Amino acid sequence: NAGQILMDVARQLTGVAEIANAVRSGRVSAVATVQNALDIIAAKNPQINAVTRTLADRALADATKIDALIANGQDAGALAGVPFGVKDLFDVTGLSTTAGAGRLRDAPVACADAEAVQRLQAAGAILVATCNMDEFAYGFVTDNIHWGLTRNPHDVERFAGGSSGGSAAAVASGMVAFALGSDTNGSIRIPASLCGLHGMKPTHESLPMAGVYPFVHSLDDIGAFTCSAKDLRIVDQILRSGDTSAAASKANVAMLGGWFRQNLSPEMTQALQSISGALNNPPTLVLQNVASARSAAFLITAYEGGRLHLDALRADPLSFDPATRDRLIAGAALPRDVYEEALSHHSSFDAQFDRAFSKYDVLIAATTFGPAPRIDDPVISIDEKPQPVRANLGLFTQPISFLGLPSLSVPLRTSSLPLGIQLIGRRGADAMLLSFAEELEARGLTEGRVAEGRALS
């Protein structure tokens, strides 16, 4: 029957542009795309644990409105009928914004959607789910004592990354076409790398933060996960409320060495060599004092995060996830002068990037040390010493966060587990980075992918 035909078509659609074009043309209904997303969540989420809440009634009602607009010959928006999810720190009307915290499970409900959600829905996108995260966004693995561990769709015995791991896993498993996350020290880029997706931390404060639960105001940003660079550009344009596409041009590229070439897995070392060769072996830059920049970002995070939650820690410390609580308490105990000293490192480190960007448009570095770590072996080797992954997967993303630079993690073409590299640009160069990512994709050097079914069996 007609309904079954529409569902069959919906199941074949995965990308943002692909779904929107099919809905706008009437080849498939928005109701069918939403129902397909809900069916996939029901089938895959019990094993992946990416989604914390499905919004079936809201999503199907919104989809019905989209279909009515199209039936009446009206414009349903650039994202018409595209199902998406949000990290559970975006306000959603009628729901408590938990930020992954059990203590906020019964908090007063949001009276309005976050501004980013409003912009996406105005363009026809349909919110179908909220997604798992590390409590209060403090972690790199999405292992939550209240909502459980999110598993990597490409290998369920491995971490999805964090703290936006639920959003990444939802896209990588095909539950939604795109999802929103937040990135303070790597919380979009790291799960994007481990799950084989495109994910971007934009220029600091360039995307709307209204209605997003805060963590570290000096570093927090929001962004999206998608399977393709083209899709990421489309979503980014909607979030910015305008056309931010950049004309394709030849970018001057450099590879980052030194700190950014140490402590890499053999797979990542080989991948960087391959991408360098494909780009005609661009020069390598070695930045100084990267370890200090990472430490500064670490201290700023600890201090601001600890101070944000200080009253709650004093009133009810046992309501926190122990892994989060101890780090927040340590941060709250930091003296103000330590925090101010960390902030003072900004100017000297920033000057190095200013010099680099006077010659180059894009700097390339690994996003993570290598493929997703195993859940039963939650350590990575740093300077030949085992270190916990929850705090150390941001080895290469934290120094970039410190400066508020746009950084886009793109998935390399691999025959095994996903690997991602960062494309880093000067402030405000977000559109250029997205165009460069599309160029890499067009050349077949990068490839986002939805996990195959056998990984979920």
Short mmCIF file of N, CA and C in Angstrom, two decimals, residues 317-429:
data_model
loop_
_atom_site.label_atom_id
_atom_site.label_comp_id
_atom_site.label_asym_id
_atom_site.label_seq_id
_atom_site.Cartn_x
_atom_site.Cartn_y
_atom_site.Cartn_z
N PRO A 317 26.10 16.99 47.84
CA PRO A 317 27.18 16.41 47.03
C PRO A 317 26.91 14.99 46.57
N LEU A 318 26.13 14.23 47.33
CA LEU A 318 25.91 12.83 46.99
C LEU A 318 24.96 12.66 45.80
N SER A 319 24.32 13.75 45.36
CA SER A 319 23.43 13.64 44.20
C SER A 319 24.20 13.68 42.88
N PHE A 320 25.50 13.95 42.95
CA PHE A 320 26.33 14.01 41.75
C PHE A 320 26.92 12.64 41.44
N ASP A 321 27.18 12.41 40.15
CA ASP A 321 27.98 11.26 39.74
C ASP A 321 29.35 11.40 40.42
N PRO A 322 29.81 10.38 41.16
CA PRO A 322 31.09 10.51 41.87
C PRO A 322 32.25 10.94 40.98
N ALA A 323 32.28 10.44 39.73
CA ALA A 323 33.38 10.79 38.83
C ALA A 323 33.35 12.27 38.46
N THR A 324 32.16 12.84 38.42
CA THR A 324 32.01 14.26 38.13
C THR A 324 32.23 15.08 39.40
N ARG A 325 31.63 14.63 40.49
CA ARG A 325 31.67 15.38 41.74
C ARG A 325 33.11 15.67 42.18
N ASP A 326 33.96 14.67 42.15
CA ASP A 326 35.31 14.86 42.66
C ASP A 326 36.09 15.88 41.83
N ARG A 327 35.86 15.87 40.51
CA ARG A 327 36.56 16.83 39.66
C ARG A 327 36.02 18.24 39.87
N LEU A 328 34.69 18.36 40.06
CA LEU A 328 34.12 19.68 40.31
C LEU A 328 34.57 20.25 41.65
N ILE A 329 34.65 19.39 42.67
CA ILE A 329 35.12 19.86 43.98
C ILE A 329 36.56 20.34 43.89
N ALA A 330 37.39 19.58 43.17
CA ALA A 330 38.79 19.99 43.00
C ALA A 330 38.88 21.33 42.27
N GLY A 331 38.02 21.52 41.27
CA GLY A 331 38.03 22.78 40.54
C GLY A 331 37.56 23.94 41.40
N ALA A 332 36.53 23.71 42.20
CA ALA A 332 36.01 24.77 43.06
C ALA A 332 37.02 25.19 44.11
N ALA A 333 37.95 24.30 44.42
CA ALA A 333 38.97 24.60 45.43
C ALA A 333 40.15 25.39 44.88
N LEU A 334 40.23 25.54 43.55
CA LEU A 334 41.35 26.26 42.96
C LEU A 334 41.31 27.74 43.34
N PRO A 335 42.44 28.33 43.69
CA PRO A 335 42.46 29.76 44.00
C PRO A 335 42.22 30.60 42.74
N ARG A 336 41.70 31.78 42.93
CA ARG A 336 41.42 32.68 41.82
C ARG A 336 42.68 33.03 41.03
N ASP A 337 43.81 33.18 41.72
CA ASP A 337 45.03 33.58 41.01
C ASP A 337 45.54 32.49 40.08
N VAL A 338 45.26 31.21 40.40
CA VAL A 338 45.62 30.13 39.49
C VAL A 338 44.80 30.23 38.21
N TYR A 339 43.52 30.51 38.37
CA TYR A 339 42.63 30.68 37.22
C TYR A 339 43.09 31.86 36.35
N GLU A 340 43.42 32.97 36.98
CA GLU A 340 43.85 34.14 36.22
C GLU A 340 45.18 33.91 35.53
N GLU A 341 46.06 33.14 36.15
CA GLU A 341 47.32 32.80 35.49
C GLU A 341 47.06 31.93 34.26
N ALA A 342 46.11 31.00 34.38
CA ALA A 342 45.76 30.17 33.22
C ALA A 342 45.24 31.03 32.08
N LEU A 343 44.39 32.01 32.39
CA LEU A 343 43.88 32.91 31.36
C LEU A 343 45.00 33.71 30.71
N SER A 344 46.03 34.03 31.47
CA SER A 344 47.11 34.87 30.94
C SER A 344 47.94 34.17 29.87
N HIS A 345 47.87 32.83 29.82
CA HIS A 345 48.61 32.10 28.79
C HIS A 345 48.03 32.31 27.40
N HIS A 346 46.84 32.87 27.37
CA HIS A 346 46.11 33.00 26.10
C HIS A 346 46.90 33.81 25.08
N SER A 347 47.43 34.96 25.49
CA SER A 347 48.03 35.89 24.53
C SER A 347 49.26 35.31 23.85
N SER A 348 50.14 34.66 24.61
CA SER A 348 51.36 34.12 24.00
C SER A 348 51.06 32.96 23.07
N PHE A 349 50.13 32.10 23.46
CA PHE A 349 49.79 30.97 22.60
C PHE A 349 49.04 31.46 21.36
N ASP A 350 48.17 32.44 21.56
CA ASP A 350 47.41 33.00 20.46
C ASP A 350 48.34 33.61 19.41
N ALA A 351 49.42 34.24 19.85
CA ALA A 351 50.34 34.91 18.92
C ALA A 351 50.96 33.91 17.95
N GLN A 352 51.21 32.69 18.42
CA GLN A 352 51.76 31.66 17.53
C GLN A 352 50.78 31.32 16.41
N PHE A 353 49.51 31.22 16.75
CA PHE A 353 48.50 30.92 15.74
C PHE A 353 48.31 32.09 14.78
N ASP A 354 48.41 33.31 15.30
CA ASP A 354 48.32 34.48 14.42
C ASP A 354 49.43 34.42 13.37
N ARG A 355 50.64 34.07 13.80
CA ARG A 355 51.75 33.96 12.84
C ARG A 355 51.49 32.83 11.84
N ALA A 356 50.96 31.71 12.35
CA ALA A 356 50.69 30.57 11.46
C ALA A 356 49.63 30.95 10.43
N PHE A 357 48.59 31.66 10.86
CA PHE A 357 47.52 32.00 9.93
C PHE A 357 47.87 33.18 9.02
N SER A 358 49.01 33.80 9.24
CA SER A 358 49.48 34.79 8.27
C SER A 358 50.02 34.11 7.02
N LYS A 359 50.31 32.80 7.13
CA LYS A 359 50.83 32.03 6.00
C LYS A 359 49.87 30.95 5.52
N TYR A 360 49.11 30.40 6.46
CA TYR A 360 48.30 29.22 6.13
C TYR A 360 46.84 29.47 6.49
N ASP A 361 45.96 28.81 5.73
CA ASP A 361 44.53 28.92 5.97
C ASP A 361 44.00 27.81 6.87
N VAL A 362 44.56 26.62 6.73
CA VAL A 362 44.09 25.44 7.46
C VAL A 362 45.26 24.73 8.09
N LEU A 363 45.14 24.45 9.38
CA LEU A 363 46.12 23.63 10.10
C LEU A 363 45.48 22.28 10.38
N ILE A 364 46.24 21.20 10.19
CA ILE A 364 45.69 19.85 10.33
C ILE A 364 46.40 19.11 11.44
N ALA A 365 45.61 18.46 12.30
CA ALA A 365 46.16 17.65 13.39
C ALA A 365 45.20 16.50 13.66
N ALA A 366 45.69 15.48 14.34
CA ALA A 366 44.81 14.40 14.79
C ALA A 366 43.75 14.96 15.73
N THR A 367 42.55 14.39 15.66
CA THR A 367 41.52 14.75 16.64
C THR A 367 41.74 13.99 17.94
N THR A 368 41.97 12.69 17.84
CA THR A 368 42.27 11.85 19.00
C THR A 368 43.53 11.06 18.73
N PHE A 369 44.01 10.36 19.75
CA PHE A 369 45.25 9.60 19.60
C PHE A 369 45.11 8.48 18.58
N GLY A 370 43.88 7.98 18.36
CA GLY A 370 43.67 6.85 17.47
C GLY A 370 42.22 6.42 17.50
N PRO A 371 41.94 5.15 17.23
CA PRO A 371 40.56 4.66 17.23
C PRO A 371 39.97 4.61 18.63
N ALA A 372 38.67 4.40 18.70
CA ALA A 372 37.97 4.38 19.99
C ALA A 372 38.56 3.34 20.93
N PRO A 373 38.84 3.72 22.17
CA PRO A 373 39.37 2.74 23.15
C PRO A 373 38.29 1.73 23.54
N ARG A 374 38.74 0.57 23.95
CA ARG A 374 37.83 -0.46 24.43
C ARG A 374 37.29 -0.08 25.80
N ILE A 375 36.03 -0.42 26.02
CA ILE A 375 35.39 -0.12 27.30
C ILE A 375 36.05 -0.90 28.44
N ASP A 376 36.50 -2.13 28.14
CA ASP A 376 37.12 -2.94 29.19
C ASP A 376 38.60 -2.61 29.40
N ASP A 377 39.11 -1.62 28.67
CA ASP A 377 40.51 -1.18 28.83
C ASP A 377 40.54 0.34 28.71
N PRO A 378 39.96 1.06 29.68
CA PRO A 378 39.72 2.50 29.55
C PRO A 378 40.94 3.37 29.84
N VAL A 379 42.04 3.08 29.18
CA VAL A 379 43.25 3.88 29.35
C VAL A 379 43.89 4.12 27.98
N ILE A 380 44.65 5.19 27.90
CA ILE A 380 45.50 5.43 26.74
C ILE A 380 46.91 5.69 27.26
N SER A 381 47.88 5.48 26.39
CA SER A 381 49.28 5.67 26.78
C SER A 381 49.69 7.10 26.44
N ILE A 382 50.10 7.83 27.45
CA ILE A 382 50.62 9.19 27.27
C ILE A 382 52.02 9.22 27.85
N ASP A 383 52.98 9.47 26.99
CA ASP A 383 54.39 9.44 27.38
C ASP A 383 54.73 8.11 28.05
N GLU A 384 54.19 7.04 27.46
CA GLU A 384 54.44 5.65 27.87
C GLU A 384 53.90 5.32 29.26
N LYS A 385 52.93 6.13 29.72
CA LYS A 385 52.27 5.84 31.00
C LYS A 385 50.77 5.74 30.76
N PRO A 386 50.11 4.74 31.36
CA PRO A 386 48.66 4.61 31.17
C PRO A 386 47.91 5.74 31.86
N GLN A 387 46.96 6.35 31.14
CA GLN A 387 46.17 7.44 31.68
C GLN A 387 44.70 7.18 31.38
N PRO A 388 43.79 7.59 32.27
CA PRO A 388 42.36 7.31 32.05
C PRO A 388 41.82 8.07 30.84
N VAL A 389 41.00 7.37 30.03
CA VAL A 389 40.47 8.00 28.82
C VAL A 389 39.48 9.10 29.15
N ARG A 390 38.72 8.96 30.25
CA ARG A 390 37.67 9.94 30.57
C ARG A 390 38.21 11.36 30.63
N ALA A 391 39.44 11.52 31.09
CA ALA A 391 40.00 12.86 31.24
C ALA A 391 41.02 13.22 30.18
N ASN A 392 41.46 12.25 29.37
CA ASN A 392 42.62 12.49 28.51
C ASN A 392 42.40 12.30 27.02
N LEU A 393 41.18 12.00 26.59
CA LEU A 393 40.96 11.91 25.16
C LEU A 393 41.06 13.28 24.48
N GLY A 394 41.06 14.34 25.26
CA GLY A 394 41.15 15.69 24.70
C GLY A 394 42.57 16.21 24.53
N LEU A 395 43.51 15.31 24.46
CA LEU A 395 44.92 15.68 24.38
C LEU A 395 45.19 16.68 23.25
N PHE A 396 44.53 16.50 22.10
CA PHE A 396 44.80 17.33 20.93
C PHE A 396 43.71 18.35 20.66
N THR A 397 42.59 18.24 21.36
CA THR A 397 41.50 19.20 21.14
C THR A 397 41.51 20.34 22.17
N GLN A 398 41.94 20.05 23.39
CA GLN A 398 41.92 21.08 24.43
C GLN A 398 42.78 22.30 24.10
N PRO A 399 43.99 22.14 23.55
CA PRO A 399 44.77 23.34 23.24
C PRO A 399 44.10 24.24 22.21
N ILE A 400 43.31 23.65 21.31
CA ILE A 400 42.62 24.45 20.30
C ILE A 400 41.42 25.16 20.92
N SER A 401 40.71 24.47 21.81
CA SER A 401 39.57 25.08 22.52
C SER A 401 40.00 26.33 23.27
N PHE A 402 41.18 26.30 23.83
CA PHE A 402 41.69 27.37 24.66
C PHE A 402 41.62 28.72 23.94
N LEU A 403 41.77 28.71 22.59
CA LEU A 403 41.82 29.95 21.83
C LEU A 403 40.52 30.31 21.15
N GLY A 404 39.51 29.45 21.25
CA GLY A 404 38.24 29.76 20.62
C GLY A 404 38.26 29.68 19.11
N LEU A 405 39.22 28.93 18.55
CA LEU A 405 39.32 28.80 17.10
C LEU A 405 38.30 27.80 16.57
N PRO A 406 37.82 27.98 15.35
CA PRO A 406 36.96 26.95 14.75
C PRO A 406 37.78 25.71 14.43
N SER A 407 37.23 24.57 14.76
CA SER A 407 37.93 23.31 14.52
C SER A 407 36.91 22.25 14.11
N LEU A 408 37.13 21.67 12.95
CA LEU A 408 36.20 20.71 12.36
C LEU A 408 36.87 19.35 12.28
N SER A 409 36.28 18.35 12.95
CA SER A 409 36.79 16.98 12.85
C SER A 409 36.14 16.31 11.65
N VAL A 410 36.96 15.77 10.76
CA VAL A 410 36.45 15.08 9.58
C VAL A 410 36.92 13.62 9.62
N PRO A 411 36.07 12.70 9.16
CA PRO A 411 36.40 11.27 9.22
C PRO A 411 37.21 10.82 8.00
N LEU A 412 38.34 10.20 8.25
CA LEU A 412 39.16 9.70 7.16
C LEU A 412 38.58 8.41 6.61
N ARG A 413 38.89 8.14 5.35
CA ARG A 413 38.49 6.86 4.76
C ARG A 413 39.39 5.77 5.35
N THR A 414 38.79 4.81 6.03
CA THR A 414 39.54 3.70 6.60
C THR A 414 38.77 2.41 6.35
N SER A 415 39.49 1.31 6.40
CA SER A 415 38.84 0.01 6.23
C SER A 415 38.53 -0.63 7.58
N SER A 416 38.92 0.06 8.66
CA SER A 416 38.70 -0.48 10.00
C SER A 416 37.93 0.52 10.83
N LEU A 417 38.30 0.71 12.08
CA LEU A 417 37.59 1.65 12.95
C LEU A 417 37.81 3.09 12.52
N PRO A 418 36.83 3.95 12.79
CA PRO A 418 36.95 5.35 12.35
C PRO A 418 38.14 6.08 12.98
N LEU A 419 38.66 7.02 12.21
CA LEU A 419 39.70 7.94 12.66
C LEU A 419 39.35 9.33 12.15
N GLY A 420 39.61 10.35 12.95
CA GLY A 420 39.30 11.71 12.52
C GLY A 420 40.48 12.64 12.68
N ILE A 421 40.52 13.65 11.82
CA ILE A 421 41.52 14.70 11.93
C ILE A 421 40.82 16.04 12.09
N GLN A 422 41.51 16.96 12.76
CA GLN A 422 40.99 18.31 12.93
C GLN A 422 41.45 19.22 11.80
N LEU A 423 40.52 19.99 11.26
CA LEU A 423 40.83 21.10 10.36
C LEU A 423 40.64 22.37 11.18
N ILE A 424 41.69 23.14 11.39
CA ILE A 424 41.67 24.28 12.29
C ILE A 424 41.87 25.56 11.48
N GLY A 425 41.05 26.56 11.75
CA GLY A 425 41.15 27.83 11.03
C GLY A 425 41.22 29.02 11.96
N ARG A 426 41.45 30.17 11.39
CA ARG A 426 41.44 31.41 12.19
C ARG A 426 40.02 31.74 12.62
N ARG A 427 39.86 32.59 13.61
CA ARG A 427 38.54 32.96 14.08
C ARG A 427 37.70 33.53 12.93
N GLY A 428 36.47 33.07 12.85
CA GLY A 428 35.58 33.55 11.82
C GLY A 428 35.71 32.83 10.49
N ALA A 429 36.61 31.87 10.41
CA ALA A 429 36.85 31.16 9.14
C ALA A 429 36.04 29.87 9.04
#
